[in-house]
Structures are given as structure tokens and as C-alpha cells.
Amino acid sequence: MAVPASVEERRAALEALRREAESCRRCDLWRDATQLVFGEGPVDAPAMLVGEQPGDVEDRTGRPFVGPAGRVLDRALAEVGLERERLYITNAVKHFKFSSRGRRRIHQKPDVGEIEACRVWLLREIEIVDPPVVAALGATALRALTGRVTAVTRLRGRFLSWEGRELFVTVHPSSILRIEDEAAQERAYAAFRADLVKLAARLRNEAPGVTPPAQGRLFG
Ligand code: URA
């Protein structure tokens, strides 16, 4: 698909893509989810943040990162001076995967088949928004973007050369919420914020992007 040139055309292309994705049956997750949760943000955003999949609140509201993990993300973005409204925020998998325990819906990690099935939508979002920087929040996003299983801890805080763009890697905010020890949780949050400081500096052109020896050696 040729990428439309103007912002209006790209906005229309994104809307058409969202409508197409709403009837996606490439995997079974649509069956139990309330709705598809597509990405949101400006079509000419300088960076796209990619999470894992919508959670319970996102599934009900139809918007990415508006539940507990979203609050962690919003707090960190605000603290490093990044405006959420200026970023395009999406997920690797666009339907909520969960198991039911009574009335509670418990998050389940998407499997490789589901990540692969949904990858087509993510890659088309990237093609249309065409952001110079794509940020993977966590292992599922990294897997969806690169097609490889790689430890986030090895790559976090770095800008890597990927498909003609810069790929920035950090943890998923919900990994911070899962830490029970308060001091450890604070340290994890500080490390996440420190990663986002680098992203913010990069987007202000105050920091270099891909630097040797990372250049071209994503998994080296
Ligand atoms: N976790 C994600 O990865 N994405 C969301 O939208 C919400 C929680």
C-alpha cells in the first residue's frame, strides 16, 4: 500500500485501517473482547509507543493505556516533559485477552500466534504514521516489532536501528505495578522514567539516536 502524502489523507487512511481491523478475525481474541482497541494520537507524531494489549479498562473504553498501566505511563511522560497528546500510542495486540475468575477478568499474555496475527495492523499503523522513533514498551511489543524474542533488559534505554527508523526499548509499565516490594517498585519506576528521559531528549534532538556499536546490530 502506498503511503498517502498529506496529513488529512493519512488520517483518513488510519481511520480506514481502524474500521478494517474492527472486523479482524485473524485470531480468536475478538470473540470475548468487548471491542477492538486501536491506536490513538496524531498521525504525524514524532514517536509511536507500542504496548502489549488492552487491559480491562481499555477493553471497556476502547482507548489504549487508560487503566492502571496507563496511569504509570502518563505520570512518567508528564515528569519527563513529554505530552501524551503529541505521541501515537498503540498496542501490539488489539483485543483484550483474559480468563474469567468469577466476575473478574484476569489479563492473559498473548501468545506468539496472536502477536503474529495482529502484527499486520501494527505494521500498517507504523507505515501510515511513519514515526521516526518507535518505542517498544516491554517484551511483547519488542517481539511484535522485530519478530524475535529478545530480553528487554539487554536493550532498554537504547536506540536501535530498525527498518529505517529508531527503535527505542523500555519496560512495560505494568511490570512496575506487579512489583510488591515498595522500595523495589520505586526503583523500577525511576529506571522507567530514566529511560523516558532519554526518549524525551531524543525527540527534542538533544541526544544522539542510534550510536555505534548499536548501529545495525539489534541482536549482536
Ligand atoms: N497494557 C498495555 O500494554 N496496553 C494498554 O493499552 C493497557 C495496558
PDB file of C-alpha atoms and ligand atoms in Angstrom:
ATOM      1  CA  MET A   1       0.000   0.000   0.000  1.00  0.00           C
ATOM      2  CA  ALA A   2       1.398   3.415  -0.982  1.00  0.00           C
ATOM      3  CA  VAL A   3       1.586   5.814   1.963  1.00  0.00           C
ATOM      4  CA  PRO A   4      -0.722   8.811   1.347  1.00  0.00           C
ATOM      5  CA  ALA A   5       1.108  12.117   1.476  1.00  0.00           C
ATOM      6  CA  SER A   6      -0.946  14.739   3.305  1.00  0.00           C
ATOM      7  CA  VAL A   7      -1.888  14.664   6.981  1.00  0.00           C
ATOM      8  CA  GLU A   8      -5.583  14.568   6.012  1.00  0.00           C
ATOM      9  CA  GLU A   9      -5.022  11.597   3.710  1.00  0.00           C
ATOM     10  CA  ARG A  10      -3.014   9.802   6.364  1.00  0.00           C
ATOM     11  CA  ARG A  11      -5.700  10.466   8.958  1.00  0.00           C
ATOM     12  CA  ALA A  12      -8.286   9.016   6.582  1.00  0.00           C
ATOM     13  CA  ALA A  13      -6.037   6.017   5.885  1.00  0.00           C
ATOM     14  CA  LEU A  14      -5.658   5.399   9.608  1.00  0.00           C
ATOM     15  CA  GLU A  15      -9.417   5.611  10.133  1.00  0.00           C
ATOM     16  CA  ALA A  16      -9.971   3.168   7.259  1.00  0.00           C
ATOM     17  CA  LEU A  17      -7.418   0.840   8.803  1.00  0.00           C
ATOM     18  CA  ARG A  18      -9.168   1.026  12.173  1.00  0.00           C
ATOM     19  CA  ARG A  19     -12.509   0.123  10.559  1.00  0.00           C
ATOM     20  CA  GLU A  20     -10.880  -2.772   8.729  1.00  0.00           C
ATOM     21  CA  ALA A  21      -9.251  -4.014  11.937  1.00  0.00           C
ATOM     22  CA  GLU A  22     -12.608  -3.880  13.757  1.00  0.00           C
ATOM     23  CA  SER A  23     -13.782  -6.871  11.751  1.00  0.00           C
ATOM     24  CA  CYS A  24     -10.490  -8.749  12.146  1.00  0.00           C
ATOM     25  CA  ARG A  25     -10.882 -12.496  12.613  1.00  0.00           C
ATOM     26  CA  ARG A  26      -7.224 -13.412  12.197  1.00  0.00           C
ATOM     27  CA  CYS A  27      -7.218 -14.931  15.692  1.00  0.00           C
ATOM     28  CA  ASP A  28      -9.931 -15.729  18.251  1.00  0.00           C
ATOM     29  CA  LEU A  29      -9.401 -12.856  20.675  1.00  0.00           C
ATOM     30  CA  TRP A  30     -12.245 -10.797  19.147  1.00  0.00           C
ATOM     31  CA  ARG A  31     -14.765 -13.355  20.421  1.00  0.00           C
ATOM     32  CA  ASP A  32     -14.566 -12.467  24.139  1.00  0.00           C
ATOM     33  CA  ALA A  33     -13.286  -8.898  23.921  1.00  0.00           C
ATOM     34  CA  THR A  34     -15.750  -6.019  24.115  1.00  0.00           C
ATOM     35  CA  GLN A  35     -14.181  -4.189  21.226  1.00  0.00           C
ATOM     36  CA  LEU A  36     -11.028  -3.594  19.241  1.00  0.00           C
ATOM     37  CA  VAL A  37      -8.711  -1.056  20.872  1.00  0.00           C
ATOM     38  CA  PHE A  38      -6.903   0.733  18.083  1.00  0.00           C
ATOM     39  CA  GLY A  39      -4.046   3.211  18.440  1.00  0.00           C
ATOM     40  CA  GLU A  40      -4.661   6.898  19.097  1.00  0.00           C
ATOM     41  CA  GLY A  41      -2.727  10.103  18.646  1.00  0.00           C
ATOM     42  CA  PRO A  42      -1.624  12.468  15.912  1.00  0.00           C
ATOM     43  CA  VAL A  43      -0.993  10.860  12.541  1.00  0.00           C
ATOM     44  CA  ASP A  44       2.227  12.850  12.259  1.00  0.00           C
ATOM     45  CA  ALA A  45       3.501  12.044  15.764  1.00  0.00           C
ATOM     46  CA  PRO A  46       7.298  12.038  16.161  1.00  0.00           C
ATOM     47  CA  ALA A  47       7.128   8.806  18.150  1.00  0.00           C
ATOM     48  CA  MET A  48       4.867   5.787  18.421  1.00  0.00           C
ATOM     49  CA  LEU A  49       4.662   3.962  21.749  1.00  0.00           C
ATOM     50  CA  VAL A  50       3.732   0.293  21.440  1.00  0.00           C
ATOM     51  CA  GLY A  51       2.330  -1.609  24.434  1.00  0.00           C
ATOM     52  CA  GLU A  52       1.245  -5.223  24.736  1.00  0.00           C
ATOM     53  CA  GLN A  53      -2.545  -5.413  24.543  1.00  0.00           C
ATOM     54  CA  PRO A  54      -5.526  -3.566  26.017  1.00  0.00           C
ATOM     55  CA  GLY A  55      -6.380  -4.333  29.622  1.00  0.00           C
ATOM     56  CA  ASP A  56      -9.766  -4.496  31.295  1.00  0.00           C
ATOM     57  CA  VAL A  57     -10.346  -0.711  31.350  1.00  0.00           C
ATOM     58  CA  GLU A  58      -9.080  -0.260  27.802  1.00  0.00           C
ATOM     59  CA  ASP A  59     -11.369  -3.055  26.600  1.00  0.00           C
ATOM     60  CA  ARG A  60     -14.373  -1.281  28.096  1.00  0.00           C
ATOM     61  CA  THR A  61     -13.455   2.244  26.976  1.00  0.00           C
ATOM     62  CA  GLY A  62     -11.904   1.440  23.587  1.00  0.00           C
ATOM     63  CA  ARG A  63      -8.790   3.522  24.285  1.00  0.00           C
ATOM     64  CA  PRO A  64      -5.195   2.356  24.835  1.00  0.00           C
ATOM     65  CA  PHE A  65      -3.401   2.895  28.144  1.00  0.00           C
ATOM     66  CA  VAL A  66      -6.204   4.445  30.172  1.00  0.00           C
ATOM     67  CA  GLY A  67      -6.159   1.929  33.056  1.00  0.00           C
ATOM     68  CA  PRO A  68      -3.584   1.401  35.843  1.00  0.00           C
ATOM     69  CA  ALA A  69      -0.634   0.868  33.466  1.00  0.00           C
ATOM     70  CA  GLY A  70      -1.737   3.958  31.565  1.00  0.00           C
ATOM     71  CA  ARG A  71      -1.604   5.989  34.768  1.00  0.00           C
ATOM     72  CA  VAL A  72       2.014   4.928  35.336  1.00  0.00           C
ATOM     73  CA  LEU A  73       2.825   5.818  31.740  1.00  0.00           C
ATOM     74  CA  ASP A  74       1.034   9.183  31.965  1.00  0.00           C
ATOM     75  CA  ARG A  75       2.851  10.065  35.174  1.00  0.00           C
ATOM     76  CA  ALA A  76       6.263   9.221  33.727  1.00  0.00           C
ATOM     77  CA  LEU A  77       5.560  11.041  30.451  1.00  0.00           C
ATOM     78  CA  ALA A  78       4.468  14.153  32.344  1.00  0.00           C
ATOM     79  CA  GLU A  79       7.514  14.025  34.614  1.00  0.00           C
ATOM     80  CA  VAL A  80       9.924  13.910  31.658  1.00  0.00           C
ATOM     81  CA  GLY A  81       8.083  16.658  29.799  1.00  0.00           C
ATOM     82  CA  LEU A  82       6.516  14.533  27.065  1.00  0.00           C
ATOM     83  CA  GLU A  83       2.930  15.369  26.187  1.00  0.00           C
ATOM     84  CA  ARG A  84       0.893  12.213  25.705  1.00  0.00           C
ATOM     85  CA  GLU A  85      -1.322  14.038  23.190  1.00  0.00           C
ATOM     86  CA  ARG A  86       1.671  14.552  20.905  1.00  0.00           C
ATOM     87  CA  LEU A  87       2.512  10.840  20.777  1.00  0.00           C
ATOM     88  CA  TYR A  88       0.818   7.997  18.944  1.00  0.00           C
ATOM     89  CA  ILE A  89       0.010   5.232  21.414  1.00  0.00           C
ATOM     90  CA  THR A  90      -0.958   1.742  20.367  1.00  0.00           C
ATOM     91  CA  ASN A  91      -0.628  -1.936  21.226  1.00  0.00           C
ATOM     92  CA  ALA A  92       0.932  -4.984  19.609  1.00  0.00           C
ATOM     93  CA  VAL A  93      -2.322  -6.903  20.084  1.00  0.00           C
ATOM     94  CA  LYS A  94      -5.586  -5.039  19.725  1.00  0.00           C
ATOM     95  CA  HIS A  95      -8.054  -7.207  21.628  1.00  0.00           C
ATOM     96  CA  PHE A  96      -8.059  -7.913  25.364  1.00  0.00           C
ATOM     97  CA  LYS A  97      -7.064 -11.479  26.240  1.00  0.00           C
ATOM     98  CA  PHE A  98      -8.285 -12.617  29.624  1.00  0.00           C
ATOM     99  CA  SER A  99      -9.544 -15.505  31.679  1.00  0.00           C
ATOM    100  CA  SER A 100     -12.624 -15.139  33.871  1.00  0.00           C
ATOM    101  CA  ARG A 101     -12.463 -15.697  37.601  1.00  0.00           C
ATOM    102  CA  GLY A 102     -15.932 -15.063  38.885  1.00  0.00           C
ATOM    103  CA  ARG A 103     -16.745 -11.558  37.700  1.00  0.00           C
ATOM    104  CA  ARG A 104     -13.086 -10.616  37.429  1.00  0.00           C
ATOM    105  CA  ARG A 105     -11.295 -10.670  34.107  1.00  0.00           C
ATOM    106  CA  ILE A 106      -7.660 -11.638  34.537  1.00  0.00           C
ATOM    107  CA  HIS A 107      -5.125 -10.495  31.958  1.00  0.00           C
ATOM    108  CA  GLN A 108      -3.509 -13.283  29.924  1.00  0.00           C
ATOM    109  CA  LYS A 109      -0.364 -12.788  27.885  1.00  0.00           C
ATOM    110  CA  PRO A 110      -0.978 -13.003  24.142  1.00  0.00           C
ATOM    111  CA  ASP A 111       0.741 -15.992  22.544  1.00  0.00           C
ATOM    112  CA  VAL A 112       3.033 -15.944  19.526  1.00  0.00           C
ATOM    113  CA  GLY A 113       0.198 -16.820  17.125  1.00  0.00           C
ATOM    114  CA  GLU A 114      -1.903 -13.899  18.400  1.00  0.00           C
ATOM    115  CA  ILE A 115       1.033 -11.495  18.236  1.00  0.00           C
ATOM    116  CA  GLU A 116       1.773 -12.627  14.683  1.00  0.00           C
ATOM    117  CA  ALA A 117      -1.876 -12.403  13.650  1.00  0.00           C
ATOM    118  CA  CYS A 118      -2.124  -8.806  14.883  1.00  0.00           C
ATOM    119  CA  ARG A 119       1.241  -7.719  13.532  1.00  0.00           C
ATOM    120  CA  VAL A 120      -0.269  -6.735  10.186  1.00  0.00           C
ATOM    121  CA  TRP A 121      -2.283  -3.941  11.856  1.00  0.00           C
ATOM    122  CA  LEU A 122       0.684  -2.649  13.820  1.00  0.00           C
ATOM    123  CA  LEU A 123       2.936  -2.562  10.766  1.00  0.00           C
ATOM    124  CA  ARG A 124       0.287  -0.703   8.780  1.00  0.00           C
ATOM    125  CA  GLU A 125      -0.171   1.807  11.593  1.00  0.00           C
ATOM    126  CA  ILE A 126       3.582   2.391  11.535  1.00  0.00           C
ATOM    127  CA  GLU A 127       3.559   2.742   7.757  1.00  0.00           C
ATOM    128  CA  ILE A 128       0.838   5.411   7.872  1.00  0.00           C
ATOM    129  CA  VAL A 129       2.037   7.367  10.917  1.00  0.00           C
ATOM    130  CA  ASP A 130       5.622   6.969   9.715  1.00  0.00           C
ATOM    131  CA  PRO A 131       7.209   7.967  13.057  1.00  0.00           C
ATOM    132  CA  PRO A 132      10.985   8.449  13.175  1.00  0.00           C
ATOM    133  CA  VAL A 133      11.019   6.717  16.561  1.00  0.00           C
ATOM    134  CA  VAL A 134       9.073   3.632  17.625  1.00  0.00           C
ATOM    135  CA  ALA A 135       9.233   2.770  21.324  1.00  0.00           C
ATOM    136  CA  ALA A 136       8.611  -0.815  22.417  1.00  0.00           C
ATOM    137  CA  LEU A 137       7.145  -0.983  25.919  1.00  0.00           C
ATOM    138  CA  GLY A 138       8.012  -4.493  27.028  1.00  0.00           C
ATOM    139  CA  ALA A 139       8.741  -7.867  25.516  1.00  0.00           C
ATOM    140  CA  THR A 140       5.504  -8.414  23.599  1.00  0.00           C
ATOM    141  CA  ALA A 141       5.905  -5.130  21.724  1.00  0.00           C
ATOM    142  CA  LEU A 142       9.560  -5.916  21.042  1.00  0.00           C
ATOM    143  CA  ARG A 143       8.601  -9.365  19.781  1.00  0.00           C
ATOM    144  CA  ALA A 144       5.848  -7.935  17.568  1.00  0.00           C
ATOM    145  CA  LEU A 145       8.126  -5.315  16.068  1.00  0.00           C
ATOM    146  CA  THR A 146      11.224  -7.388  15.475  1.00  0.00           C
ATOM    147  CA  GLY A 147       9.744 -10.870  15.122  1.00  0.00           C
ATOM    148  CA  ARG A 148      12.354 -12.059  17.610  1.00  0.00           C
ATOM    149  CA  VAL A 149      12.360 -12.953  21.278  1.00  0.00           C
ATOM    150  CA  THR A 150      14.874 -10.677  22.973  1.00  0.00           C
ATOM    151  CA  ALA A 151      15.422  -9.723  26.601  1.00  0.00           C
ATOM    152  CA  VAL A 152      14.195  -6.185  27.170  1.00  0.00           C
ATOM    153  CA  THR A 153      16.722  -5.779  29.978  1.00  0.00           C
ATOM    154  CA  ARG A 154      19.550  -6.149  27.457  1.00  0.00           C
ATOM    155  CA  LEU A 155      18.263  -3.424  25.140  1.00  0.00           C
ATOM    156  CA  ARG A 156      16.398  -0.988  27.364  1.00  0.00           C
ATOM    157  CA  GLY A 157      17.256   2.686  27.166  1.00  0.00           C
ATOM    158  CA  ARG A 158      18.900   2.269  23.783  1.00  0.00           C
ATOM    159  CA  PHE A 159      18.043   3.472  20.305  1.00  0.00           C
ATOM    160  CA  LEU A 160      18.465   0.725  17.756  1.00  0.00           C
ATOM    161  CA  SER A 161      18.412   0.851  14.001  1.00  0.00           C
ATOM    162  CA  TRP A 162      15.222  -0.839  12.782  1.00  0.00           C
ATOM    163  CA  GLU A 163      13.544  -0.745   9.389  1.00  0.00           C
ATOM    164  CA  GLY A 164      14.792   2.751   8.629  1.00  0.00           C
ATOM    165  CA  ARG A 165      13.638   4.088  11.997  1.00  0.00           C
ATOM    166  CA  GLU A 166      14.942   4.257  15.521  1.00  0.00           C
ATOM    167  CA  LEU A 167      13.610   1.599  17.823  1.00  0.00           C
ATOM    168  CA  PHE A 168      13.674   2.549  21.483  1.00  0.00           C
ATOM    169  CA  VAL A 169      13.234  -0.164  24.074  1.00  0.00           C
ATOM    170  CA  THR A 170      11.975   0.058  27.622  1.00  0.00           C
ATOM    171  CA  VAL A 171       9.931  -1.994  30.052  1.00  0.00           C
ATOM    172  CA  HIS A 172       6.164  -2.245  30.152  1.00  0.00           C
ATOM    173  CA  PRO A 173       4.668  -0.006  32.874  1.00  0.00           C
ATOM    174  CA  SER A 174       2.597  -2.871  34.265  1.00  0.00           C
ATOM    175  CA  SER A 175       5.824  -4.726  35.098  1.00  0.00           C
ATOM    176  CA  ILE A 176       6.355  -1.935  37.653  1.00  0.00           C
ATOM    177  CA  LEU A 177       2.877  -2.375  39.090  1.00  0.00           C
ATOM    178  CA  ARG A 178       3.487  -6.087  39.598  1.00  0.00           C
ATOM    179  CA  ILE A 179       6.412  -5.466  41.975  1.00  0.00           C
ATOM    180  CA  GLU A 180       5.159  -5.921  45.522  1.00  0.00           C
ATOM    181  CA  ASP A 181       8.106  -4.542  47.483  1.00  0.00           C
ATOM    182  CA  GLU A 182       7.605  -0.789  47.694  1.00  0.00           C
ATOM    183  CA  ALA A 183      11.267   0.195  47.508  1.00  0.00           C
ATOM    184  CA  ALA A 184      11.873  -2.120  44.554  1.00  0.00           C
ATOM    185  CA  GLN A 185       8.824  -0.711  42.838  1.00  0.00           C
ATOM    186  CA  GLU A 186      10.115   2.833  43.309  1.00  0.00           C
ATOM    187  CA  ARG A 187      13.478   1.841  41.842  1.00  0.00           C
ATOM    188  CA  ALA A 188      11.777   0.218  38.846  1.00  0.00           C
ATOM    189  CA  TYR A 189       9.689   3.325  38.290  1.00  0.00           C
ATOM    190  CA  ALA A 190      12.784   5.553  38.491  1.00  0.00           C
ATOM    191  CA  ALA A 191      14.529   3.359  35.897  1.00  0.00           C
ATOM    192  CA  PHE A 192      11.486   3.552  33.611  1.00  0.00           C
ATOM    193  CA  ARG A 193      11.406   7.329  33.980  1.00  0.00           C
ATOM    194  CA  ALA A 194      15.154   7.481  33.277  1.00  0.00           C
ATOM    195  CA  ASP A 195      14.512   5.601  30.013  1.00  0.00           C
ATOM    196  CA  LEU A 196      11.818   8.096  29.084  1.00  0.00           C
ATOM    197  CA  VAL A 197      14.180  10.986  29.852  1.00  0.00           C
ATOM    198  CA  LYS A 198      16.349   9.621  27.015  1.00  0.00           C
ATOM    199  CA  LEU A 199      13.369   9.362  24.714  1.00  0.00           C
ATOM    200  CA  ALA A 200      12.318  12.919  25.530  1.00  0.00           C
ATOM    201  CA  ALA A 201      15.840  14.233  24.905  1.00  0.00           C
ATOM    202  CA  ARG A 202      15.960  12.375  21.605  1.00  0.00           C
ATOM    203  CA  LEU A 203      12.636  13.836  20.498  1.00  0.00           C
ATOM    204  CA  ARG A 204      13.935  17.306  21.354  1.00  0.00           C
ATOM    205  CA  ASN A 205      17.009  16.486  19.254  1.00  0.00           C
ATOM    206  CA  GLU A 206      19.184  16.960  22.297  1.00  0.00           C
ATOM    207  CA  ALA A 207      20.563  13.445  22.294  1.00  0.00           C
ATOM    208  CA  PRO A 208      22.014  11.224  19.610  1.00  0.00           C
ATOM    209  CA  GLY A 209      19.902   8.384  18.327  1.00  0.00           C
ATOM    210  CA  VAL A 210      21.430   5.168  17.082  1.00  0.00           C
ATOM    211  CA  THR A 211      25.064   5.213  18.051  1.00  0.00           C
ATOM    212  CA  PRO A 212      27.850   2.714  17.405  1.00  0.00           C
ATOM    213  CA  PRO A 213      28.149  -0.067  18.298  1.00  0.00           C
ATOM    214  CA  ALA A 214      24.353  -0.414  18.405  1.00  0.00           C
ATOM    215  CA  GLN A 215      24.012   0.626  14.759  1.00  0.00           C
ATOM    216  CA  GLY A 216      22.611  -2.234  12.712  1.00  0.00           C
ATOM    217  CA  ARG A 217      23.295  -4.746  15.464  1.00  0.00           C
ATOM    218  CA  LEU A 218      19.943  -5.201  17.063  1.00  0.00           C
ATOM    219  CA  PHE A 219      20.728  -8.586  18.481  1.00  0.00           C
ATOM    220  CA  GLY A 220      24.514  -8.558  18.292  1.00  0.00           C
TER     221      GLY A 220
HETATM  222  N1  URA B   1      -1.272  -2.517  28.808  1.00  0.00           N
HETATM  223  C1  URA B   1      -0.951  -2.385  27.503  1.00  0.00           C
HETATM  224  O1  URA B   1       0.011  -2.943  27.017  1.00  0.00           O
HETATM  225  N2  URA B   1      -1.721  -1.618  26.762  1.00  0.00           N
HETATM  226  C2  URA B   1      -2.786  -0.987  27.204  1.00  0.00           C
HETATM  227  O2  URA B   1      -3.442  -0.307  26.424  1.00  0.00           O
HETATM  228  C3  URA B   1      -3.089  -1.134  28.569  1.00  0.00           C
HETATM  229  C4  URA B   1      -2.323  -1.902  29.358  1.00  0.00           C
END
